mmCIF file with all atom_site columns, C-alpha atoms in Angstrom:
data_model
loop_
_atom_site.group_PDB
_atom_site.id
_atom_site.type_symbol
_atom_site.label_atom_id
_atom_site.label_alt_id
_atom_site.label_comp_id
_atom_site.label_asym_id
_atom_site.label_entity_id
_atom_site.label_seq_id
_atom_site.pdbx_PDB_ins_code
_atom_site.Cartn_x
_atom_site.Cartn_y
_atom_site.Cartn_z
_atom_site.occupancy
_atom_site.B_iso_or_equiv
_atom_site.pdbx_formal_charge
_atom_site.auth_seq_id
_atom_site.auth_comp_id
_atom_site.auth_asym_id
_atom_site.auth_atom_id
_atom_site.pdbx_PDB_model_num
ATOM 1   C CA . MET A 1 1   ? 0.000   0.000   0.000   1.00 41.00 ? 246 MET A CA 1
ATOM 2   C CA . ALA A 1 2   ? 1.249   3.468   -0.798  1.00 40.00 ? 247 ALA A CA 1
ATOM 3   C CA . GLU A 1 3   ? 2.169   5.786   2.030   1.00 40.00 ? 248 GLU A CA 1
ATOM 4   C CA . ASP A 1 4   ? -0.222  8.522   0.882   1.00 45.00 ? 249 ASP A CA 1
ATOM 5   C CA . LEU A 1 5   ? -3.436  7.450   -0.782  1.00 40.00 ? 250 LEU A CA 1
ATOM 6   C CA . ASN A 1 6   ? -3.867  10.898  -2.310  1.00 46.00 ? 251 ASN A CA 1
ATOM 7   C CA . SER A 1 7   ? -0.586  10.526  -4.206  1.00 55.00 ? 252 SER A CA 1
ATOM 8   C CA . HIS A 1 8   ? -0.642  6.815   -4.994  1.00 66.00 ? 253 HIS A CA 1
ATOM 9   C CA . PRO A 1 9   ? 1.574   5.612   -7.869  1.00 73.00 ? 254 PRO A CA 1
ATOM 10  C CA . PHE A 1 10  ? -1.170  3.761   -9.724  1.00 87.00 ? 255 PHE A CA 1
ATOM 11  C CA . LYS A 1 11  ? -1.739  6.071   -12.681 1.00 89.00 ? 256 LYS A CA 1
ATOM 12  C CA . LYS A 1 12  ? -3.511  5.236   -15.932 1.00 92.00 ? 257 LYS A CA 1
ATOM 13  C CA . GLY A 1 13  ? -1.624  2.546   -17.816 1.00 93.00 ? 258 GLY A CA 1
ATOM 14  C CA . ALA A 1 14  ? 0.386   1.365   -14.802 1.00 93.00 ? 259 ALA A CA 1
ATOM 15  C CA . GLU A 1 15  ? 0.946   -2.384  -14.547 1.00 95.00 ? 260 GLU A CA 1
ATOM 16  C CA . VAL A 1 16  ? -0.085  -3.682  -11.140 1.00 96.00 ? 261 VAL A CA 1
ATOM 17  C CA . GLU A 1 17  ? -0.980  -6.750  -9.132  1.00 97.00 ? 262 GLU A CA 1
ATOM 18  C CA . ILE A 1 18  ? -4.484  -7.023  -7.731  1.00 96.00 ? 263 ILE A CA 1
ATOM 19  C CA . SER A 1 19  ? -5.794  -8.810  -4.650  1.00 94.00 ? 264 SER A CA 1
ATOM 20  C CA . SER A 1 20  ? -9.373  -9.890  -4.053  1.00 84.00 ? 265 SER A CA 1
ATOM 21  C CA . ASN A 1 21  ? -11.584 -10.119 -0.984  1.00 79.00 ? 266 ASN A CA 1
ATOM 22  C CA . ASP A 1 22  ? -13.941 -12.605 -2.647  1.00 81.00 ? 267 ASP A CA 1
ATOM 23  C CA . ASN A 1 23  ? -14.204 -16.119 -1.248  1.00 80.00 ? 268 ASN A CA 1
ATOM 24  C CA . GLY A 1 24  ? -11.950 -18.522 -3.091  1.00 77.00 ? 269 GLY A CA 1
ATOM 25  C CA . PHE A 1 25  ? -9.581  -15.792 -4.240  1.00 82.00 ? 270 PHE A CA 1
ATOM 26  C CA . ARG A 1 26  ? -8.068  -14.560 -0.977  1.00 82.00 ? 271 ARG A CA 1
ATOM 27  C CA . GLY A 1 27  ? -4.319  -14.952 -0.817  1.00 85.00 ? 272 GLY A CA 1
ATOM 28  C CA . ALA A 1 28  ? -3.900  -14.567 -4.572  1.00 93.00 ? 273 ALA A CA 1
ATOM 29  C CA . TRP A 1 29  ? -2.508  -11.738 -6.688  1.00 96.00 ? 274 TRP A CA 1
ATOM 30  C CA . TYR A 1 30  ? -3.448  -11.195 -10.340 1.00 97.00 ? 275 TYR A CA 1
ATOM 31  C CA . SER A 1 31  ? -1.694  -9.128  -13.001 1.00 96.00 ? 276 SER A CA 1
ATOM 32  C CA . GLY A 1 32  ? -3.593  -6.159  -14.394 1.00 97.00 ? 277 GLY A CA 1
ATOM 33  C CA . THR A 1 33  ? -3.480  -2.656  -15.823 1.00 96.00 ? 278 THR A CA 1
ATOM 34  C CA . VAL A 1 34  ? -4.888  0.581   -14.393 1.00 96.00 ? 279 VAL A CA 1
ATOM 35  C CA . ILE A 1 35  ? -7.598  1.935   -16.715 1.00 96.00 ? 280 ILE A CA 1
ATOM 36  C CA . LYS A 1 36  ? -8.781  4.898   -14.649 1.00 92.00 ? 281 LYS A CA 1
ATOM 37  C CA . SER A 1 37  ? -8.279  6.421   -11.208 1.00 84.00 ? 282 SER A CA 1
ATOM 38  C CA . LYS A 1 38  ? -11.145 8.109   -9.370  1.00 76.00 ? 283 LYS A CA 1
ATOM 39  C CA . ASN A 1 39  ? -11.418 10.118  -6.155  1.00 68.00 ? 284 ASN A CA 1
ATOM 40  C CA . LYS A 1 40  ? -14.182 8.749   -3.950  1.00 62.00 ? 285 LYS A CA 1
ATOM 41  C CA . SER A 1 41  ? -13.405 11.224  -1.157  1.00 59.00 ? 286 SER A CA 1
ATOM 42  C CA . ASN A 1 42  ? -10.515 13.288  0.126   1.00 56.00 ? 287 ASN A CA 1
ATOM 43  C CA . ASN A 1 43  ? -8.910  10.245  1.729   1.00 60.00 ? 288 ASN A CA 1
ATOM 44  C CA . ASN A 1 44  ? -9.987  7.415   -0.535  1.00 67.00 ? 289 ASN A CA 1
ATOM 45  C CA . HIS A 1 45  ? -9.465  6.294   -4.101  1.00 79.00 ? 290 HIS A CA 1
ATOM 46  C CA . SER A 1 46  ? -11.138 3.801   -6.379  1.00 89.00 ? 291 SER A CA 1
ATOM 47  C CA . ILE A 1 47  ? -9.253  2.347   -9.320  1.00 93.00 ? 292 ILE A CA 1
ATOM 48  C CA . LEU A 1 48  ? -10.706 0.815   -12.486 1.00 95.00 ? 293 LEU A CA 1
ATOM 49  C CA . VAL A 1 49  ? -8.449  -2.082  -13.476 1.00 96.00 ? 294 VAL A CA 1
ATOM 50  C CA . GLU A 1 50  ? -8.378  -4.616  -16.278 1.00 97.00 ? 295 GLU A CA 1
ATOM 51  C CA . TYR A 1 51  ? -7.119  -8.114  -15.502 1.00 96.00 ? 296 TYR A CA 1
ATOM 52  C CA . LYS A 1 52  ? -4.615  -9.791  -17.818 1.00 95.00 ? 297 LYS A CA 1
ATOM 53  C CA . THR A 1 53  ? -5.512  -13.390 -16.971 1.00 94.00 ? 298 THR A CA 1
ATOM 54  C CA . LEU A 1 54  ? -9.146  -13.239 -15.778 1.00 92.00 ? 299 LEU A CA 1
ATOM 55  C CA . MET A 1 55  ? -11.888 -12.981 -18.392 1.00 93.00 ? 300 MET A CA 1
ATOM 56  C CA . ALA A 1 56  ? -15.417 -11.576 -18.203 1.00 92.00 ? 301 ALA A CA 1
ATOM 57  C CA . ASP A 1 57  ? -16.883 -14.038 -20.727 1.00 87.00 ? 302 ASP A CA 1
ATOM 58  C CA . GLU A 1 58  ? -16.766 -17.796 -21.153 1.00 85.00 ? 303 GLU A CA 1
ATOM 59  C CA . SER A 1 59  ? -15.104 -17.533 -24.565 1.00 83.00 ? 304 SER A CA 1
ATOM 60  C CA . GLY A 1 60  ? -12.095 -15.833 -22.973 1.00 81.00 ? 305 GLY A CA 1
ATOM 61  C CA . THR A 1 61  ? -12.033 -12.872 -25.341 1.00 87.00 ? 306 THR A CA 1
ATOM 62  C CA . LYS A 1 62  ? -13.046 -10.034 -23.005 1.00 93.00 ? 307 LYS A CA 1
ATOM 63  C CA . PRO A 1 63  ? -10.729 -9.189  -20.073 1.00 95.00 ? 308 PRO A CA 1
ATOM 64  C CA . LEU A 1 64  ? -12.472 -8.706  -16.743 1.00 95.00 ? 309 LEU A CA 1
ATOM 65  C CA . ARG A 1 65  ? -12.669 -5.132  -15.435 1.00 95.00 ? 310 ARG A CA 1
ATOM 66  C CA . GLU A 1 66  ? -13.367 -4.135  -11.839 1.00 94.00 ? 311 GLU A CA 1
ATOM 67  C CA . THR A 1 67  ? -13.429 -0.958  -9.764  1.00 94.00 ? 312 THR A CA 1
ATOM 68  C CA . LEU A 1 68  ? -11.415 -1.563  -6.603  1.00 93.00 ? 313 LEU A CA 1
ATOM 69  C CA . ASP A 1 69  ? -10.052 0.311   -3.616  1.00 91.00 ? 314 ASP A CA 1
ATOM 70  C CA . VAL A 1 70  ? -6.440  1.432   -3.962  1.00 91.00 ? 315 VAL A CA 1
ATOM 71  C CA . VAL A 1 71  ? -5.410  -0.771  -0.998  1.00 91.00 ? 316 VAL A CA 1
ATOM 72  C CA . GLN A 1 72  ? -6.078  -3.840  -3.170  1.00 94.00 ? 317 GLN A CA 1
ATOM 73  C CA . LEU A 1 73  ? -3.325  -2.861  -5.601  1.00 95.00 ? 318 LEU A CA 1
ATOM 74  C CA . ARG A 1 74  ? 0.446   -2.962  -5.511  1.00 95.00 ? 319 ARG A CA 1
ATOM 75  C CA . PRO A 1 75  ? 3.255   -2.524  -8.087  1.00 95.00 ? 320 PRO A CA 1
ATOM 76  C CA . LEU A 1 76  ? 4.610   -5.545  -9.929  1.00 94.00 ? 321 LEU A CA 1
ATOM 77  C CA . PRO A 1 77  ? 7.103   -7.350  -7.671  1.00 92.00 ? 322 PRO A CA 1
ATOM 78  C CA . PRO A 1 78  ? 10.742  -7.560  -8.777  1.00 88.00 ? 323 PRO A CA 1
ATOM 79  C CA . ARG A 1 79  ? 11.640  -10.467 -11.019 1.00 86.00 ? 324 ARG A CA 1
ATOM 80  C CA . GLU A 1 80  ? 13.284  -13.443 -9.369  1.00 82.00 ? 325 GLU A CA 1
ATOM 81  C CA . LYS A 1 81  ? 16.679  -14.842 -10.299 1.00 82.00 ? 326 LYS A CA 1
ATOM 82  C CA . ARG A 1 82  ? 16.204  -17.816 -12.594 1.00 82.00 ? 327 ARG A CA 1
ATOM 83  C CA . ASP A 1 83  ? 18.594  -19.947 -10.575 1.00 86.00 ? 328 ASP A CA 1
ATOM 84  C CA . ARG A 1 84  ? 17.155  -19.145 -7.137  1.00 91.00 ? 329 ARG A CA 1
ATOM 85  C CA . ASN A 1 85  ? 16.998  -22.224 -4.942  1.00 94.00 ? 330 ASN A CA 1
ATOM 86  C CA . TYR A 1 86  ? 14.310  -22.455 -2.289  1.00 96.00 ? 331 TYR A CA 1
ATOM 87  C CA . LYS A 1 87  ? 14.474  -24.378 0.954   1.00 96.00 ? 332 LYS A CA 1
ATOM 88  C CA . PHE A 1 88  ? 12.076  -25.961 3.421   1.00 97.00 ? 333 PHE A CA 1
ATOM 89  C CA . SER A 1 89  ? 9.753   -23.433 5.140   1.00 95.00 ? 334 SER A CA 1
ATOM 90  C CA . ASP A 1 90  ? 10.455  -20.614 2.652   1.00 97.00 ? 335 ASP A CA 1
ATOM 91  C CA . GLU A 1 91  ? 7.470   -18.322 2.099   1.00 96.00 ? 336 GLU A CA 1
ATOM 92  C CA . VAL A 1 92  ? 6.760   -18.245 -1.635  1.00 97.00 ? 337 VAL A CA 1
ATOM 93  C CA . ASP A 1 93  ? 4.160   -17.302 -4.235  1.00 97.00 ? 338 ASP A CA 1
ATOM 94  C CA . ALA A 1 94  ? 3.232   -20.038 -6.704  1.00 97.00 ? 339 ALA A CA 1
ATOM 95  C CA . TYR A 1 95  ? 1.661   -19.371 -10.093 1.00 97.00 ? 340 TYR A CA 1
ATOM 96  C CA . TYR A 1 96  ? -1.600  -21.337 -10.067 1.00 94.00 ? 341 TYR A CA 1
ATOM 97  C CA . ASN A 1 97  ? -5.037  -20.816 -11.604 1.00 91.00 ? 342 ASN A CA 1
ATOM 98  C CA . ASP A 1 98  ? -3.977  -17.623 -13.435 1.00 93.00 ? 343 ASP A CA 1
ATOM 99  C CA . GLY A 1 99  ? -2.582  -15.900 -10.342 1.00 95.00 ? 344 GLY A CA 1
ATOM 100 C CA . TRP A 1 100 ? 0.154   -15.884 -7.718  1.00 96.00 ? 345 TRP A CA 1
ATOM 101 C CA . TRP A 1 101 ? -0.895  -17.697 -4.525  1.00 96.00 ? 346 TRP A CA 1
ATOM 102 C CA . GLU A 1 102 ? 0.859   -17.375 -1.181  1.00 95.00 ? 347 GLU A CA 1
ATOM 103 C CA . GLY A 1 103 ? 2.238   -20.634 0.193   1.00 96.00 ? 348 GLY A CA 1
ATOM 104 C CA . VAL A 1 104 ? 5.096   -22.281 2.054   1.00 97.00 ? 349 VAL A CA 1
ATOM 105 C CA . ILE A 1 105 ? 7.690   -24.811 0.859   1.00 98.00 ? 350 ILE A CA 1
ATOM 106 C CA . THR A 1 106 ? 7.082   -28.160 2.574   1.00 98.00 ? 351 THR A CA 1
ATOM 107 C CA . ALA A 1 107 ? 9.511   -30.315 0.592   1.00 98.00 ? 352 ALA A CA 1
ATOM 108 C CA . VAL A 1 108 ? 12.413  -29.939 -1.829  1.00 98.00 ? 353 VAL A CA 1
ATOM 109 C CA . LEU A 1 109 ? 12.005  -32.496 -4.638  1.00 98.00 ? 354 LEU A CA 1
ATOM 110 C CA . PRO A 1 110 ? 14.370  -33.776 -7.351  1.00 97.00 ? 355 PRO A CA 1
ATOM 111 C CA . GLY A 1 111 ? 14.545  -31.941 -10.658 1.00 96.00 ? 356 GLY A CA 1
ATOM 112 C CA . ASN A 1 112 ? 14.141  -28.397 -9.270  1.00 95.00 ? 357 ASN A CA 1
ATOM 113 C CA . ARG A 1 113 ? 10.619  -29.110 -8.085  1.00 98.00 ? 358 ARG A CA 1
ATOM 114 C CA . TYR A 1 114 ? 9.003   -28.148 -4.797  1.00 98.00 ? 359 TYR A CA 1
ATOM 115 C CA . SER A 1 115 ? 5.980   -29.105 -2.745  1.00 98.00 ? 360 SER A CA 1
ATOM 116 C CA . VAL A 1 116 ? 3.976   -26.062 -1.644  1.00 98.00 ? 361 VAL A CA 1
ATOM 117 C CA . PHE A 1 117 ? 1.221   -25.854 0.973   1.00 97.00 ? 362 PHE A CA 1
ATOM 118 C CA . PHE A 1 118 ? -1.462  -23.166 0.618   1.00 95.00 ? 363 PHE A CA 1
ATOM 119 C CA . ARG A 1 119 ? -2.929  -22.058 3.928   1.00 89.00 ? 364 ARG A CA 1
ATOM 120 C CA . ALA A 1 120 ? -5.903  -20.318 2.314   1.00 85.00 ? 365 ALA A CA 1
ATOM 121 C CA . THR A 1 121 ? -7.165  -23.429 0.506   1.00 88.00 ? 366 THR A CA 1
ATOM 122 C CA . ARG A 1 122 ? -5.502  -26.154 2.622   1.00 91.00 ? 367 ARG A CA 1
ATOM 123 C CA . GLU A 1 123 ? -4.040  -27.644 -0.557  1.00 94.00 ? 368 GLU A CA 1
ATOM 124 C CA . GLN A 1 124 ? -0.582  -29.046 -1.190  1.00 97.00 ? 369 GLN A CA 1
ATOM 125 C CA . LEU A 1 125 ? 0.708   -29.081 -4.774  1.00 98.00 ? 370 LEU A CA 1
ATOM 126 C CA . GLU A 1 126 ? 3.993   -29.535 -6.641  1.00 98.00 ? 371 GLU A CA 1
ATOM 127 C CA . PHE A 1 127 ? 5.600   -26.807 -8.761  1.00 98.00 ? 372 PHE A CA 1
ATOM 128 C CA . ASN A 1 128 ? 8.643   -26.265 -10.937 1.00 97.00 ? 373 ASN A CA 1
ATOM 129 C CA . ARG A 1 129 ? 11.148  -23.671 -9.765  1.00 96.00 ? 374 ARG A CA 1
ATOM 130 C CA . SER A 1 130 ? 10.130  -21.407 -12.664 1.00 94.00 ? 375 SER A CA 1
ATOM 131 C CA . GLU A 1 131 ? 6.582   -21.276 -11.249 1.00 96.00 ? 376 GLU A CA 1
ATOM 132 C CA . LEU A 1 132 ? 7.698   -19.877 -7.877  1.00 97.00 ? 377 LEU A CA 1
ATOM 133 C CA . ARG A 1 133 ? 8.908   -16.567 -6.527  1.00 96.00 ? 378 ARG A CA 1
ATOM 134 C CA . LEU A 1 134 ? 9.942   -15.385 -3.073  1.00 95.00 ? 379 LEU A CA 1
ATOM 135 C CA . HIS A 1 135 ? 6.937   -14.010 -1.174  1.00 95.00 ? 380 HIS A CA 1
ATOM 136 C CA . ARG A 1 136 ? 7.200   -10.265 -0.598  1.00 95.00 ? 381 ARG A CA 1
ATOM 137 C CA . GLU A 1 137 ? 4.882   -7.683  0.945   1.00 94.00 ? 382 GLU A CA 1
ATOM 138 C CA . TRP A 1 138 ? 4.520   -4.093  -0.280  1.00 93.00 ? 383 TRP A CA 1
ATOM 139 C CA . VAL A 1 139 ? 4.858   -2.043  2.933   1.00 92.00 ? 384 VAL A CA 1
ATOM 140 C CA . ASP A 1 140 ? 5.138   1.770   3.052   1.00 89.00 ? 385 ASP A CA 1
ATOM 141 C CA . GLY A 1 141 ? 6.371   1.951   -0.512  1.00 88.00 ? 386 GLY A CA 1
ATOM 142 C CA . LYS A 1 142 ? 9.039   -0.751  -0.110  1.00 91.00 ? 387 LYS A CA 1
ATOM 143 C CA . TRP A 1 143 ? 9.298   -4.488  -0.701  1.00 92.00 ? 388 TRP A CA 1
ATOM 144 C CA . VAL A 1 144 ? 9.715   -6.656  2.397   1.00 93.00 ? 389 VAL A CA 1
ATOM 145 C CA . PRO A 1 145 ? 12.034  -8.529  2.369   1.00 89.00 ? 390 PRO A CA 1
ATOM 146 C CA . PRO A 1 146 ? 14.106  -6.153  0.220   1.00 82.00 ? 391 PRO A CA 1
ATOM 147 C CA . VAL A 1 147 ? 15.552  -7.096  -3.139  1.00 75.00 ? 392 VAL A CA 1
ATOM 148 C CA . GLU A 1 148 ? 18.957  -8.385  -2.094  1.00 64.00 ? 393 GLU A CA 1
ATOM 149 C CA . GLU A 1 149 ? 20.419  -8.421  -5.625  1.00 50.00 ? 394 GLU A CA 1
ATOM 150 C CA . GLN A 1 150 ? 20.000  -4.655  -5.937  1.00 45.00 ? 395 GLN A CA 1
ATOM 151 C CA . VAL A 1 151 ? 21.598  -4.067  -2.529  1.00 40.00 ? 396 VAL A CA 1
ATOM 152 C CA . GLN A 1 152 ? 24.619  -6.166  -3.497  1.00 44.00 ? 397 GLN A CA 1
ATOM 153 C CA . GLU A 1 153 ? 24.992  -4.340  -6.810  1.00 40.00 ? 398 GLU A CA 1
ATOM 154 C CA . VAL A 1 154 ? 25.035  -0.916  -5.148  1.00 41.00 ? 399 VAL A CA 1
ATOM 155 C CA . SER A 1 155 ? 27.548  -2.031  -2.509  1.00 41.00 ? 400 SER A CA 1
ATOM 156 C CA . LEU A 1 156 ? 29.838  -3.500  -5.155  1.00 40.00 ? 401 LEU A CA 1
ATOM 157 C CA . SER A 1 157 ? 29.845  -0.340  -7.275  1.00 41.00 ? 402 SER A CA 1
ATOM 158 C CA . ILE A 1 158 ? 30.725  1.782   -4.246  1.00 38.00 ? 403 ILE A CA 1
ATOM 159 C CA . GLU A 1 159 ? 33.563  -0.564  -3.286  1.00 43.00 ? 404 GLU A CA 1
ATOM 160 C CA . LEU A 1 160 ? 35.012  -0.494  -6.798  1.00 38.00 ? 405 LEU A CA 1
ATOM 161 C CA . LYS A 1 161 ? 34.837  3.298   -6.912  1.00 44.00 ? 406 LYS A CA 1
ATOM 162 C CA . ILE A 1 162 ? 36.826  3.568   -3.704  1.00 40.00 ? 407 ILE A CA 1
ATOM 163 C CA . ASN A 1 163 ? 39.419  0.992   -4.766  1.00 49.00 ? 408 ASN A CA 1
ATOM 164 C CA . ASN A 1 164 ? 40.001  2.401   -8.228  1.00 47.00 ? 409 ASN A CA 1
ATOM 165 C CA . LYS A 1 165 ? 40.015  6.153   -7.615  1.00 50.00 ? 410 LYS A CA 1
ATOM 166 C CA . ASP A 1 166 ? 40.446  7.110   -3.989  1.00 52.00 ? 411 ASP A CA 1
ATOM 167 C CA . ARG A 1 167 ? 42.605  4.484   -2.345  1.00 59.00 ? 412 ARG A CA 1
ATOM 168 C CA . PHE A 1 168 ? 46.135  5.618   -3.264  1.00 65.00 ? 413 PHE A CA 1
ATOM 169 C CA . LYS A 1 169 ? 45.968  9.386   -3.608  1.00 73.00 ? 414 LYS A CA 1
ATOM 170 C CA . LYS A 1 170 ? 49.064  11.528  -3.093  1.00 76.00 ? 415 LYS A CA 1
ATOM 171 C CA . GLY A 1 171 ? 49.780  11.831  0.624   1.00 75.00 ? 416 GLY A CA 1
ATOM 172 C CA . ALA A 1 172 ? 47.792  8.734   1.595   1.00 75.00 ? 417 ALA A CA 1
ATOM 173 C CA . LEU A 1 173 ? 49.179  6.635   4.459   1.00 74.00 ? 418 LEU A CA 1
ATOM 174 C CA . VAL A 1 174 ? 49.698  3.036   3.342   1.00 70.00 ? 419 VAL A CA 1
ATOM 175 C CA . GLU A 1 175 ? 51.544  -0.173  4.149   1.00 69.00 ? 420 GLU A CA 1
ATOM 176 C CA . VAL A 1 176 ? 53.871  -1.725  1.563   1.00 66.00 ? 421 VAL A CA 1
ATOM 177 C CA . CYS A 1 177 ? 55.540  -5.107  1.218   1.00 62.00 ? 422 CYS A CA 1
ATOM 178 C CA . SER A 1 178 ? 58.840  -6.003  -0.447  1.00 59.00 ? 423 SER A CA 1
ATOM 179 C CA . ASP A 1 179 ? 60.056  -8.993  -2.467  1.00 58.00 ? 424 ASP A CA 1
ATOM 180 C CA . GLU A 1 180 ? 63.700  -8.330  -1.625  1.00 59.00 ? 425 GLU A CA 1
ATOM 181 C CA . ASP A 1 181 ? 65.655  -10.968 0.269   1.00 54.00 ? 426 ASP A CA 1
ATOM 182 C CA . GLY A 1 182 ? 65.372  -10.517 4.004   1.00 50.00 ? 427 GLY A CA 1
ATOM 183 C CA . PHE A 1 183 ? 62.183  -8.432  3.763   1.00 52.00 ? 428 PHE A CA 1
ATOM 184 C CA . GLN A 1 184 ? 59.681  -10.971 2.384   1.00 49.00 ? 429 GLN A CA 1
ATOM 185 C CA . GLY A 1 185 ? 56.529  -11.228 4.496   1.00 53.00 ? 430 GLY A CA 1
ATOM 186 C CA . ALA A 1 186 ? 57.126  -7.855  6.149   1.00 58.00 ? 431 ALA A CA 1
ATOM 187 C CA . TRP A 1 187 ? 54.962  -4.727  5.808   1.00 62.00 ? 432 TRP A CA 1
ATOM 188 C CA . PHE A 1 188 ? 56.256  -1.156  6.220   1.00 63.00 ? 433 PHE A CA 1
ATOM 189 C CA . ALA A 1 189 ? 54.356  2.071   6.899   1.00 70.00 ? 434 ALA A CA 1
ATOM 190 C CA . ALA A 1 190 ? 54.727  4.540   4.011   1.00 73.00 ? 435 ALA A CA 1
ATOM 191 C CA . THR A 1 191 ? 53.290  7.664   2.370   1.00 73.00 ? 436 THR A CA 1
ATOM 192 C CA . VAL A 1 192 ? 52.236  7.909   -1.281  1.00 72.00 ? 437 VAL A CA 1
ATOM 193 C CA . ILE A 1 193 ? 54.371  10.464  -3.172  1.00 76.00 ? 438 ILE A CA 1
ATOM 194 C CA . GLU A 1 194 ? 52.884  10.033  -6.653  1.00 73.00 ? 439 GLU A CA 1
ATOM 195 C CA . GLN A 1 195 ? 51.268  7.411   -8.859  1.00 68.00 ? 440 GLN A CA 1
ATOM 196 C CA . GLN A 1 196 ? 53.477  5.844   -11.509 1.00 66.00 ? 441 GLN A CA 1
ATOM 197 C CA . PRO A 1 197 ? 53.069  3.022   -14.073 1.00 60.00 ? 442 PRO A CA 1
ATOM 198 C CA . ARG A 1 198 ? 52.413  -0.394  -12.546 1.00 53.00 ? 443 ARG A CA 1
ATOM 199 C CA . THR A 1 199 ? 56.002  -1.530  -13.169 1.00 49.00 ? 444 THR A CA 1
ATOM 200 C CA . SER A 1 200 ? 57.312  0.844   -10.501 1.00 47.00 ? 445 SER A CA 1
ATOM 201 C CA . SER A 1 201 ? 56.172  2.918   -7.556  1.00 47.00 ? 446 SER A CA 1
ATOM 202 C CA . SER A 1 202 ? 57.342  5.903   -5.592  1.00 49.00 ? 447 SER A CA 1
ATOM 203 C CA . TRP A 1 203 ? 56.947  5.997   -1.832  1.00 49.00 ? 448 TRP A CA 1
ATOM 204 C CA . SER A 1 204 ? 58.679  7.121   1.317   1.00 50.00 ? 449 SER A CA 1
ATOM 205 C CA . ARG A 1 205 ? 59.065  4.859   4.318   1.00 51.00 ? 450 ARG A CA 1
ATOM 206 C CA . ASP A 1 206 ? 58.439  6.027   7.871   1.00 51.00 ? 451 ASP A CA 1
ATOM 207 C CA . CYS A 1 207 ? 61.512  5.243   9.962   1.00 45.00 ? 452 CYS A CA 1
#
């Protein structure tokens, strides 16, 4: 749910996931598109959405449309890594009956398959890894748990920036080692004088 209902991110054309309060559909999320946003009052919004996988007719040619409260919508969750491995008791969403249903891993099976138990329906079914994703909640504009791949990527880029540009500036205090006989394995305190080609270096040793 968005932090401020009056400035929710679900504008016309936005791709979203939709929950339902109807019996038989609780615990599931369905993909859809925002068709229109309406103000019901100063502190409430209704959203006209069109489902991508649920149809309004038996022939399956007319997508179902519904007007829902904004709290029943959330952005599309981040995509999972294709090689993610799940373990016993992991909370997951499984793609089943045209939607993503919340469940828990009850067994890890051969061939990248998993047994999943659905609390809402009291069913236990088997799924391929490609049909699962880590269960996340949209809380105060953030995914919980957070997307760990993005966090790692940011940390790595910061570390590389420090190593490549800022580590050995002129005047920096460092420790240096030597390959000369009698000094191997020893480290000496030194100060960077200037950067030179990798074949040589210039430094002064603190005595």
